[in-house]
Short mmCIF file of C-alpha atoms and ligand atoms in Angstrom, two decimals:
data_model
loop_
_atom_site.label_atom_id
_atom_site.label_comp_id
_atom_site.label_asym_id
_atom_site.label_seq_id
_atom_site.Cartn_x
_atom_site.Cartn_y
_atom_site.Cartn_z
CA UNK A 1 0.00 0.00 0.00
CA UNK A 2 2.72 2.50 0.97
CA UNK A 3 4.67 1.33 -2.08
CA UNK A 4 2.07 3.15 -4.18
CA UNK A 5 2.77 6.53 -2.67
CA UNK A 6 5.28 8.52 -4.65
CA UNK A 7 7.45 10.95 -2.70
CA UNK A 8 9.78 13.43 -4.35
CA UNK A 9 12.50 15.07 -2.30
CA UNK A 10 14.18 18.15 -3.70
CA UNK A 11 17.80 18.45 -2.64
CA UNK A 12 20.33 15.78 -1.63
CA UNK A 13 21.84 17.55 1.36
CA UNK A 14 21.63 16.02 4.82
CA UNK A 15 17.99 16.98 5.23
CA UNK A 16 16.87 15.38 1.95
CA UNK A 17 18.92 12.23 2.46
CA UNK A 18 17.68 11.83 6.04
CA UNK A 19 14.08 12.21 4.87
CA UNK A 20 14.63 9.55 2.19
CA UNK A 21 16.26 7.12 4.63
CA UNK A 22 13.43 7.59 7.17
CA UNK A 23 10.75 6.99 4.51
CA UNK A 24 12.48 3.94 3.08
CA UNK A 25 12.86 2.46 6.55
CA UNK A 26 9.08 2.90 6.95
CA UNK A 27 8.35 0.88 3.79
CA UNK A 28 7.98 3.78 1.35
CA UNK A 29 9.93 2.54 -1.64
CA UNK A 30 8.76 4.99 -4.29
CA UNK A 31 11.07 7.77 -3.14
CA UNK A 32 13.21 9.87 -5.51
CA UNK A 33 15.60 12.72 -4.70
CA UNK A 34 16.20 15.39 -7.35
CA UNK A 35 19.49 17.24 -6.85
CA UNK A 36 20.68 20.24 -8.89
CA UNK A 37 24.42 19.68 -8.34
CA UNK A 38 26.52 16.81 -9.68
CA UNK A 39 27.13 15.47 -6.16
CA UNK A 40 25.26 14.76 -2.94
CA UNK A 41 25.97 16.61 0.33
CA UNK A 42 24.82 20.18 -0.33
CA UNK A 43 26.41 22.38 2.31
CA UNK A 44 28.41 19.41 3.56
CA UNK A 45 31.21 19.44 1.00
CA UNK A 46 34.40 17.55 1.74
CA UNK A 47 37.08 18.10 -0.93
CA UNK A 48 40.66 16.92 -1.45
CA UNK A 49 43.32 19.43 -0.45
CA UNK A 50 46.82 19.31 1.00
CA UNK A 51 47.18 15.51 0.78
CA UNK A 52 43.92 14.95 2.60
CA UNK A 53 40.40 16.31 2.91
CA UNK A 54 39.00 19.64 4.07
CA UNK A 55 35.43 20.82 4.57
CA UNK A 56 34.29 23.82 2.55
CA UNK A 57 30.90 23.74 4.28
CA UNK A 58 30.02 22.24 7.66
CA UNK A 59 33.14 21.29 9.57
CA UNK A 60 32.36 20.69 13.24
CA UNK A 61 29.84 18.51 15.03
CA UNK A 62 28.73 21.15 17.52
CA UNK A 63 27.70 19.65 20.84
CA UNK A 64 26.84 16.17 22.05
CA UNK A 65 23.71 16.04 24.18
CA UNK A 66 20.63 16.24 21.98
CA UNK A 67 22.78 16.50 18.85
CA UNK A 68 21.40 13.90 16.43
CA UNK A 69 24.59 13.88 14.35
CA UNK A 70 26.64 13.06 17.43
CA UNK A 71 24.12 10.46 18.60
CA UNK A 72 24.11 8.75 15.23
CA UNK A 73 27.89 8.67 14.89
CA UNK A 74 29.29 8.34 18.41
CA UNK A 75 29.58 4.55 18.26
CA UNK A 76 30.71 4.50 14.64
CA UNK A 77 33.34 7.20 14.55
CA UNK A 78 36.03 8.59 16.83
CA UNK A 79 35.80 12.39 16.62
CA UNK A 80 38.82 14.68 16.99
CA UNK A 81 38.74 18.28 18.27
CA UNK A 82 40.16 21.59 17.16
CA UNK A 83 41.01 22.52 20.73
CA UNK A 84 38.85 25.64 21.22
CA UNK A 85 37.77 24.68 24.71
CA UNK A 86 41.23 24.33 26.14
CA UNK A 87 41.62 28.11 25.70
CA UNK A 88 45.41 28.14 26.02
CA UNK A 89 45.94 28.15 22.26
CA UNK A 90 44.01 31.36 21.64
CA UNK A 91 46.63 33.90 20.44
CA UNK A 92 45.22 37.46 20.29
CA UNK A 93 47.29 39.62 17.92
CA UNK A 94 46.87 43.37 17.39
CA UNK A 95 47.14 45.35 14.15
CA UNK A 96 49.55 47.64 16.03
CA UNK A 97 50.85 47.77 19.58
CA UNK A 98 50.97 45.05 22.20
CA UNK A 99 48.03 43.18 23.66
CA UNK A 100 47.53 42.40 27.33
CA UNK A 101 46.29 38.80 27.17
CA UNK A 102 45.14 38.75 30.81
CA UNK A 103 42.81 41.70 30.14
CA UNK A 104 41.46 40.05 27.01
CA UNK A 105 40.63 36.89 28.94
CA UNK A 106 38.71 38.95 31.53
CA UNK A 107 36.76 40.69 28.77
CA UNK A 108 36.04 37.28 27.28
CA UNK A 109 34.46 36.20 30.59
CA UNK A 110 32.33 39.34 30.56
CA UNK A 111 31.19 38.49 27.06
CA UNK A 112 30.10 35.02 28.16
CA UNK A 113 28.12 36.53 31.06
CA UNK A 114 26.28 38.96 28.79
CA UNK A 115 25.40 36.19 26.38
CA UNK A 116 23.54 34.32 29.12
CA UNK A 117 21.16 37.19 29.87
CA UNK A 118 18.37 35.31 28.10
CA UNK A 119 15.51 36.70 30.18
CA UNK A 120 16.48 40.28 29.36
CA UNK A 121 17.04 39.42 25.71
CA UNK A 122 13.58 37.90 25.35
CA UNK A 123 12.03 41.23 26.38
CA UNK A 124 14.38 43.34 24.30
CA UNK A 125 13.37 45.12 21.10
CA UNK A 126 16.88 45.95 19.93
CA UNK A 127 19.43 43.97 17.91
CA UNK A 128 21.92 41.64 19.53
CA UNK A 129 24.66 44.15 18.62
CA UNK A 130 22.95 47.01 20.47
CA UNK A 131 22.04 44.76 23.39
CA UNK A 132 25.60 43.57 23.76
CA UNK A 133 27.20 47.01 23.38
CA UNK A 134 24.98 48.51 26.07
CA UNK A 135 25.75 45.75 28.59
CA UNK A 136 29.43 45.78 27.69
CA UNK A 137 29.94 49.53 28.13
CA UNK A 138 27.86 49.53 31.34
CA UNK A 139 30.11 46.82 32.80
CA UNK A 140 33.22 48.77 31.80
CA UNK A 141 32.08 51.66 34.03
CA UNK A 142 32.32 49.40 37.12
CA UNK A 143 35.42 49.20 39.31
CA UNK A 144 36.16 45.65 38.13
CA UNK A 145 37.08 46.92 34.67
CA UNK A 146 38.66 50.28 35.58
CA UNK A 147 41.96 49.27 34.00
CA UNK A 148 40.40 48.65 30.55
CA UNK A 149 40.89 51.70 28.36
CA UNK A 150 38.58 52.71 25.52
CA UNK A 151 41.06 51.64 22.85
CA UNK A 152 41.24 48.05 24.11
CA UNK A 153 37.47 47.92 24.69
CA UNK A 154 36.84 48.94 21.07
CA UNK A 155 39.37 46.44 19.75
CA UNK A 156 37.75 43.64 21.72
CA UNK A 157 34.24 44.64 20.75
CA UNK A 158 35.23 44.58 17.07
CA UNK A 159 36.62 41.07 17.51
CA UNK A 160 33.49 39.87 19.26
CA UNK A 161 31.34 41.33 16.50
CA UNK A 162 33.38 39.39 13.92
CA UNK A 163 33.19 36.24 16.04
CA UNK A 164 29.42 36.59 16.38
CA UNK A 165 29.01 37.13 12.64
CA UNK A 166 31.18 34.10 11.87
CA UNK A 167 29.20 31.86 14.22
CA UNK A 168 25.79 32.97 12.97
CA UNK A 169 26.85 33.87 9.43
CA UNK A 170 25.13 37.20 10.00
CA UNK A 171 25.98 40.08 7.72
CA UNK A 172 25.86 42.48 10.62
CA UNK A 173 25.09 41.90 14.29
CA UNK A 174 22.76 44.91 14.25
CA UNK A 175 20.52 42.81 12.01
CA UNK A 176 20.19 39.88 14.45
CA UNK A 177 17.23 40.02 16.83
CA UNK A 178 18.12 39.77 20.53
CA UNK A 179 14.52 38.81 21.28
CA UNK A 180 14.77 35.75 19.02
CA UNK A 181 18.37 34.86 19.91
CA UNK A 182 17.43 32.78 23.03
CA UNK A 183 15.27 30.50 20.86
CA UNK A 184 18.45 29.02 19.42
CA UNK A 185 19.94 26.32 21.57
CA UNK A 186 23.41 24.94 21.84
CA UNK A 187 23.71 21.22 22.48
CA UNK A 188 25.72 20.60 25.61
CA UNK A 189 29.22 19.16 25.21
CA UNK A 190 32.22 19.78 22.93
CA UNK A 191 31.43 22.35 20.27
CA UNK A 192 34.45 21.65 18.10
CA UNK A 193 34.30 17.94 17.30
CA UNK A 194 36.09 17.26 14.03
CA UNK A 195 35.90 14.50 11.45
CA UNK A 196 39.71 14.32 11.60
CA UNK A 197 41.25 13.49 8.22
CA UNK A 198 38.01 12.00 6.87
CA UNK A 199 35.74 15.03 6.59
CA UNK A 200 32.03 15.57 7.25
CA UNK A 201 31.13 13.42 4.21
CA UNK A 202 31.62 10.43 6.57
CA UNK A 203 28.14 11.20 7.93
CA UNK A 204 26.54 10.09 4.66
CA UNK A 205 28.10 6.61 4.94
CA UNK A 206 26.94 6.25 8.54
CA UNK A 207 23.40 7.43 7.86
CA UNK A 208 22.80 4.72 5.23
CA UNK A 209 24.29 1.88 7.24
CA UNK A 210 21.11 0.29 8.51
CA UNK A 211 19.08 0.54 5.31
CA UNK A 212 17.88 -2.87 4.05
CA UNK A 213 20.61 -4.50 1.93
CA UNK A 214 18.27 -4.67 -1.08
CA UNK A 215 17.98 -0.87 -1.21
CA UNK A 216 20.69 1.14 -2.95
CA UNK A 217 20.17 4.76 -1.95
CA UNK A 218 22.32 6.06 -4.84
CA UNK A 219 19.80 4.60 -7.28
CA UNK A 220 17.13 6.86 -5.78
CA UNK A 221 19.17 10.05 -6.19
CA UNK A 222 19.09 11.81 -9.56
CA UNK A 223 21.95 14.28 -9.91
CA UNK A 224 22.07 17.31 -12.24
CA UNK A 225 18.29 17.66 -11.90
CA UNK A 226 17.59 21.27 -11.08
CA UNK A 227 13.92 21.79 -10.26
CA UNK A 228 12.48 24.77 -12.12
CA UNK A 229 8.70 24.32 -11.67
CA UNK A 230 6.46 22.81 -9.01
CA UNK A 231 2.81 22.70 -10.02
CA UNK A 232 0.71 21.85 -6.96
CA UNK A 233 -2.67 22.84 -8.35
CA UNK A 234 -3.88 19.20 -8.48
CA UNK A 235 -3.89 16.20 -6.16
CA UNK A 236 -0.68 14.95 -7.83
CA UNK A 237 2.13 17.48 -7.83
CA UNK A 238 4.01 17.89 -11.10
CA UNK A 239 7.68 18.82 -10.96
CA UNK A 240 9.78 19.93 -13.90
CA UNK A 241 13.55 20.13 -14.06
CA UNK A 242 15.87 22.34 -16.12
CA UNK A 243 16.45 19.55 -18.64
CA UNK A 244 12.67 19.35 -19.22
CA UNK A 245 12.17 16.06 -17.37
CA UNK A 246 8.79 15.82 -15.65
CA UNK A 247 7.98 13.92 -12.44
CA UNK A 248 4.76 13.54 -10.50
CA UNK A 249 4.31 12.71 -6.83
CA UNK A 250 1.81 12.49 -3.99
CA UNK A 251 4.01 14.49 -1.64
CA UNK A 252 7.04 16.74 -2.16
CA UNK A 253 9.66 17.51 0.46
CA UNK A 254 11.45 20.75 -0.38
CA UNK A 255 14.90 21.07 1.18
CA UNK A 256 16.18 23.78 -1.17
CA UNK A 257 18.39 26.30 0.72
CA UNK A 258 16.52 29.43 1.79
CA UNK A 259 18.84 31.70 -0.25
CA UNK A 260 17.74 29.89 -3.40
CA UNK A 261 14.07 29.92 -2.40
CA UNK A 262 14.19 33.67 -1.73
CA UNK A 263 15.54 34.32 -5.21
CA UNK A 264 13.31 31.90 -7.14
CA UNK A 265 10.12 30.94 -5.27
CA UNK A 266 7.94 33.24 -7.40
CA UNK A 267 9.03 31.44 -10.58
CA UNK A 268 9.08 27.90 -9.20
CA UNK A 269 5.68 27.45 -7.56
CA UNK A 270 2.39 27.32 -9.39
CA UNK A 271 0.10 28.46 -7.91
CA UNK A 272 2.28 30.83 -5.94
CA UNK A 273 2.84 29.95 -2.30
CA UNK A 274 0.42 31.28 0.34
CA UNK A 275 1.27 34.76 1.61
CA UNK A 276 2.18 33.44 5.08
CA UNK A 277 4.83 31.15 3.55
CA UNK A 278 6.19 33.92 1.35
CA UNK A 279 6.47 36.17 4.39
CA UNK A 280 8.48 33.50 6.25
CA UNK A 281 10.74 32.98 3.23
CA UNK A 282 11.42 36.69 2.99
CA UNK A 283 11.83 37.56 6.70
CA UNK A 284 14.36 34.93 7.78
CA UNK A 285 17.77 36.07 6.63
CA UNK A 286 20.54 34.10 4.97
CA UNK A 287 24.11 35.07 5.71
CA UNK A 288 27.45 33.89 4.39
CA UNK A 289 30.36 32.37 6.24
CA UNK A 290 33.53 32.27 4.16
CA UNK A 291 36.70 30.23 4.53
CA UNK A 292 40.23 30.54 3.18
CA UNK A 293 42.55 27.56 3.59
CA UNK A 294 46.28 28.28 3.26
CA UNK A 295 48.76 25.44 2.94
CA UNK A 296 52.35 26.14 3.94
CA UNK A 297 55.51 24.13 3.34
CA UNK A 298 55.83 23.92 7.10
CA UNK A 299 54.02 25.15 10.16
CA UNK A 300 55.30 28.47 11.59
CA UNK A 301 52.57 29.11 14.21
CA UNK A 302 53.94 26.81 16.90
CA UNK A 303 56.65 29.48 17.40
CA UNK A 304 53.95 31.63 19.01
CA UNK A 305 52.28 29.01 21.17
CA UNK A 306 52.81 25.24 21.55
CA UNK A 307 49.05 24.68 21.92
CA UNK A 308 48.21 27.03 19.05
CA UNK A 309 44.53 27.06 18.01
CA UNK A 310 43.95 30.51 16.58
CA UNK A 311 45.39 33.92 15.74
CA UNK A 312 42.56 36.23 16.77
CA UNK A 313 42.80 39.61 15.02
CA UNK A 314 42.19 42.78 17.05
CA UNK A 315 42.18 45.95 14.95
CA UNK A 316 42.95 49.42 16.26
CA UNK A 317 40.52 52.08 15.07
CA UNK A 318 43.31 53.93 13.21
CA UNK A 319 44.41 50.81 11.31
CA UNK A 320 40.85 49.95 10.42
CA UNK A 321 40.22 53.44 9.05
CA UNK A 322 43.22 53.09 6.76
CA UNK A 323 41.77 50.17 4.82
CA UNK A 324 38.04 50.87 4.93
CA UNK A 325 36.87 51.79 1.39
CA UNK A 326 39.93 50.18 -0.20
CA UNK A 327 40.01 46.81 -1.97
CA UNK A 328 41.49 45.35 1.21
CA UNK A 329 38.42 46.16 3.31
CA UNK A 330 37.24 42.54 3.13
CA UNK A 331 40.18 41.64 5.38
CA UNK A 332 38.59 43.55 8.27
CA UNK A 333 35.91 40.80 8.39
CA UNK A 334 38.37 37.97 9.00
CA UNK A 335 37.91 36.76 12.54
CA UNK A 336 41.29 35.06 12.60
CA UNK A 337 43.22 32.06 11.32
CA UNK A 338 42.76 28.71 13.03
CA UNK A 339 44.62 25.44 12.83
CA UNK A 340 42.94 22.51 11.06
CA UNK A 341 42.76 19.15 12.83
CA UNK A 342 44.83 16.44 11.07
CA UNK A 343 46.48 19.03 8.79
CA UNK A 344 49.66 20.23 10.51
CA UNK A 345 50.56 22.71 7.72
CA UNK A 346 47.18 24.38 7.17
CA UNK A 347 45.74 27.63 8.45
CA UNK A 348 42.06 28.42 7.93
CA UNK A 349 40.68 31.96 7.86
CA UNK A 350 37.01 32.49 8.76
CA UNK A 351 34.99 35.54 7.74
CA UNK A 352 31.48 36.89 7.46
CA UNK A 353 29.99 40.35 6.97
CA UNK A 354 28.96 42.74 4.24
CA UNK A 355 31.98 42.23 1.95
CA UNK A 356 31.35 38.58 1.09
CA UNK A 357 30.42 39.27 -2.54
CA UNK A 358 33.69 41.12 -3.07
CA UNK A 359 35.62 38.32 -1.32
CA UNK A 360 34.06 35.74 -3.59
CA UNK A 361 34.82 37.63 -6.79
CA UNK A 362 38.47 38.56 -6.09
CA UNK A 363 41.13 36.45 -7.83
CA UNK A 364 42.96 33.66 -6.01
CA UNK A 365 46.22 35.60 -6.29
CA UNK A 366 44.70 38.63 -4.60
CA UNK A 367 43.21 36.52 -1.80
CA UNK A 368 46.62 34.94 -1.10
CA UNK A 369 48.51 38.27 -1.22
CA UNK A 370 45.94 40.03 0.98
CA UNK A 371 45.92 37.23 3.57
CA UNK A 372 49.72 37.27 3.73
CA UNK A 373 49.73 41.08 4.02
CA UNK A 374 47.39 40.74 6.98
CA UNK A 375 49.21 37.87 8.70
CA UNK A 376 52.54 39.71 8.40
CA UNK A 377 50.98 42.94 9.69
CA UNK A 378 49.58 41.23 12.78
CA UNK A 379 52.45 38.82 13.48
CA UNK A 380 55.01 41.58 12.75
CA UNK A 381 57.46 39.39 10.83
CA UNK A 382 57.89 38.14 7.30
CA UNK A 383 56.34 34.79 6.52
CA UNK A 384 56.71 32.15 3.79
CA UNK A 385 54.21 32.28 0.93
CA UNK A 386 51.62 29.48 0.96
CA UNK A 387 52.11 26.64 -1.50
CA UNK A 388 48.35 26.25 -2.11
CA UNK A 389 45.06 27.96 -1.31
CA UNK A 390 41.38 26.98 -1.40
CA UNK A 391 38.50 29.37 -0.68
CA UNK A 392 34.71 29.19 -0.54
CA UNK A 393 32.04 30.91 -2.64
CA UNK A 394 28.73 30.06 -0.93
CA UNK A 395 27.09 33.40 -1.66
CA UNK A 396 27.63 33.31 -5.41
CA UNK A 397 27.14 29.57 -6.01
CA UNK A 398 23.84 29.42 -7.86
CA UNK A 399 22.27 26.54 -5.94
CA UNK A 400 22.99 27.99 -2.48
CA UNK A 401 23.13 31.82 -2.51
CA UNK A 402 24.40 31.97 1.07
CA UNK A 403 25.70 29.67 3.78
CA UNK A 404 23.03 29.46 6.50
CA UNK A 405 20.20 31.38 8.12
CA UNK A 406 19.71 33.65 11.13
CA UNK A 407 16.76 35.32 12.82
CA UNK A 408 16.79 38.91 11.70
CA UNK A 409 15.24 42.08 13.13
CA UNK A 410 12.66 41.75 10.35
CA UNK A 411 11.69 38.26 11.65
CA UNK A 412 11.22 39.73 15.12
CA UNK A 413 9.18 42.71 13.83
CA UNK A 414 6.94 40.44 11.78
CA UNK A 415 6.79 37.74 14.48
CA UNK A 416 8.21 35.08 12.17
CA UNK A 417 10.27 32.07 13.26
CA UNK A 418 11.48 28.92 11.53
CA UNK A 419 8.21 27.20 12.45
CA UNK A 420 6.45 29.39 9.89
CA UNK A 421 8.84 28.11 7.26
CA UNK A 422 8.46 24.50 8.41
CA UNK A 423 4.65 24.30 8.29
CA UNK A 424 3.52 22.07 5.44
CA UNK A 425 0.94 23.06 2.85
CA UNK A 426 -2.01 20.70 2.77
CA UNK A 427 -4.57 19.74 0.15
CA UNK A 428 -8.33 19.92 0.76
CA UNK A 429 -8.34 16.41 2.24
CA UNK A 430 -5.59 17.43 4.66
CA UNK A 431 -2.80 15.60 2.83
CA UNK A 432 0.58 17.34 3.33
CA UNK A 433 1.39 18.11 -0.29
CA UNK A 434 4.34 20.48 0.02
CA UNK A 435 6.57 19.85 3.02
CA UNK A 436 9.47 22.11 3.91
CA UNK A 437 12.64 20.93 5.60
CA UNK A 438 16.27 21.96 5.78
CA UNK A 439 18.41 23.88 8.21
CA UNK A 440 16.29 27.06 8.05
CA UNK A 441 13.15 25.24 9.22
CA UNK A 442 14.50 24.07 12.57
CA UNK A 443 13.47 26.34 15.40
CA UNK A 444 16.19 25.46 17.91
CA UNK A 445 19.07 24.22 15.78
CA UNK A 446 18.71 26.52 12.78
CA UNK A 447 21.98 26.79 10.85
CA UNK A 448 23.39 23.46 12.04
CA UNK A 449 23.74 20.06 10.39
CA UNK A 450 21.87 18.44 13.28
CA UNK A 451 19.03 20.92 12.74
CA UNK A 452 18.87 19.99 9.04
CA UNK A 453 19.00 16.29 9.87
CA UNK A 454 16.18 16.58 12.44
CA UNK A 455 14.09 18.59 10.00
CA UNK A 456 14.38 15.85 7.35
CA UNK A 457 13.17 13.31 9.90
CA UNK A 458 10.31 15.59 10.90
CA UNK A 459 9.08 16.01 7.31
CA UNK A 460 9.30 12.26 6.64
CA UNK A 461 7.42 11.55 9.88
CA UNK A 462 4.60 13.87 8.86
CA UNK A 463 4.11 11.82 5.67
CA UNK A 464 4.37 8.53 7.56
CA UNK A 465 1.82 9.70 10.15
CA UNK A 466 -0.57 10.94 7.48
CA UNK A 467 -0.69 7.63 5.59
CA UNK A 468 -0.74 5.47 8.70
CA UNK A 469 -3.70 7.44 10.13
CA UNK A 470 -5.52 7.02 6.78
CA UNK A 471 -4.88 3.29 6.72
CA UNK A 472 -6.53 2.99 10.16
CA UNK A 473 -9.74 4.59 8.90
C1 FAD B 501 30.69 27.52 5.31
C2 FAD B 501 29.74 26.72 6.16
C3 FAD B 501 30.14 26.26 7.39
C4 FAD B 501 29.26 25.52 8.20
N1 FAD B 501 29.71 25.02 9.37
C5 FAD B 501 28.91 24.19 10.09
C6 FAD B 501 29.43 23.48 11.20
O1 FAD B 501 30.63 23.55 11.49
N2 FAD B 501 28.58 22.70 11.91
C7 FAD B 501 27.26 22.56 11.58
O2 FAD B 501 26.53 21.83 12.27
N3 FAD B 501 26.76 23.21 10.50
C8 FAD B 501 27.55 24.00 9.74
N4 FAD B 501 27.08 24.60 8.61
C9 FAD B 501 25.65 24.49 8.28
C10 FAD B 501 25.30 23.16 7.60
O3 FAD B 501 26.19 22.91 6.57
C11 FAD B 501 23.89 23.25 7.06
O4 FAD B 501 23.00 23.66 8.07
C12 FAD B 501 23.39 21.91 6.50
O5 FAD B 501 24.37 21.20 5.81
C13 FAD B 501 22.20 22.21 5.59
O6 FAD B 501 21.65 21.01 5.10
P1 FAD B 501 20.30 21.06 4.25
O7 FAD B 501 19.99 19.68 3.88
O8 FAD B 501 19.31 21.88 4.96
O9 FAD B 501 20.67 21.92 2.95
P2 FAD B 501 21.74 21.63 1.79
O10 FAD B 501 22.86 20.81 2.31
O11 FAD B 501 22.09 22.93 1.19
O12 FAD B 501 20.92 20.75 0.74
C14 FAD B 501 20.01 21.34 -0.14
C15 FAD B 501 20.30 20.83 -1.54
O13 FAD B 501 19.35 21.40 -2.45
C16 FAD B 501 20.00 21.53 -3.70
N5 FAD B 501 19.22 22.45 -4.54
C17 FAD B 501 19.20 23.80 -4.54
N6 FAD B 501 18.34 24.26 -5.48
C18 FAD B 501 17.81 23.16 -6.09
C19 FAD B 501 16.88 23.00 -7.14
N7 FAD B 501 16.28 24.02 -7.75
N8 FAD B 501 16.59 21.72 -7.56
C20 FAD B 501 17.16 20.64 -6.96
N9 FAD B 501 18.07 20.76 -5.94
C21 FAD B 501 18.37 22.01 -5.51
C22 FAD B 501 21.38 22.04 -3.34
O14 FAD B 501 22.29 21.80 -4.38
C23 FAD B 501 21.67 21.22 -2.06
O15 FAD B 501 22.40 20.04 -2.39
C24 FAD B 501 27.94 25.29 7.77
C25 FAD B 501 27.54 25.73 6.50
C26 FAD B 501 28.43 26.43 5.70
C27 FAD B 501 28.01 26.84 4.33
#
């Protein structure tokens, strides 16, 4: 009976693949995934580099308790760590002048305290940037922080803004709602679990492990099938792809990244989506996290700290002013360079902010020269040139148009959360016809792989529940 039901899943990222696996395990065999790219994985993209693998997209399994990725893999895979939590390998470096590390560590504690003021945040109408600045400068007026001068406070605040933007992929922390921020939850446990030399792609092998032997998941995934039209005017939904193939299905799970949906939903759906869905698509924001991997002949950073984890860049106001409005401005968004687990000769730069388009369009040579200019400026010595470089382009890649989502001031003003995006669209007989899953639809773990994975399970379960309740009638 369930074999008759045809389910189409759009997108072969972790959400789409999880949905397919859940459905197949519940006896739905007529399941097809249409994927626009020539590979599975979506924003999990492990590629060869520097005699091994690196992750251009998701890199860390963030947290353990309640993290479905961790739960699924903990007995199958031995995770590594980057070493964030240890704290001793954090090397703050200033664009000019010396840095008092002890003061920075105290400011870091203050930052952590402010971030836990959830009750105040929930009532707040301002952005997370304004909320944080107010609390930060108030605390600096107290006797405990008398020895922190304005220059150091500004340098630290700039770093924290970059760190926040890199974590949440926000373009600007004045665009992130402090009221909605407490909705997001961190899973308890290590936040920096790595896939060592194997990469995040390992997850896709683990997820398929307990499928029945007779089922070959790869046979259910059609690559290079970009969906251009979804006609949901009748009981059966008709889907068309760029190469003019046509598919029909009883239910469609849409896992397309929100950046892509924002740009194309008006052309894809017929009839157009309900206004409430369009509002959710338009209010939740998509940001871009960028990465630059530099490979060196040999590691030079252990000269600065045996436990090295990261060079954290702190800019003075004067130095910042010198490169704003120049073609080096993008560098002011780099949070720092971190080491990469299982790659002793790699440094990885992380950045987010309003210069991502420029970053993605500059030439490889410029990216290398600019990064080296910056590293030499902050480390105050000459350094060897990298032997190879790899960088990301999530904002300009046509099937993504961004890296992941955040809850913007607009979402707060319009009272929109990921739940509004997740709600399925039903036919007259209450059948969920269009189901929405993917990272952006998870209320608590938005932006994470475990959020995307859970959302795929949730969409599959809605279909399973619908047909099993019908079969009981
Ligand atoms: C740079 C970066 C760093 C990250 N770091 C982490 C991290 O460390 N830890 C963590 O937990 N998360 C991280 N994330 C977030 C994580 O990668 C995502 O939340 C998750 O992978 C999203 O999965 P998804 O299935 O929702 O979407 P996707 O993986 O994007 O899958 C959607 C699929 O839809 C396809 N598609 C698009 N348009 C069409 C179309 N018209 N027709 C057919 N197919 C289409 C896309 O090609 C894609 O394969 C990071 C993401 C990025 C980009």
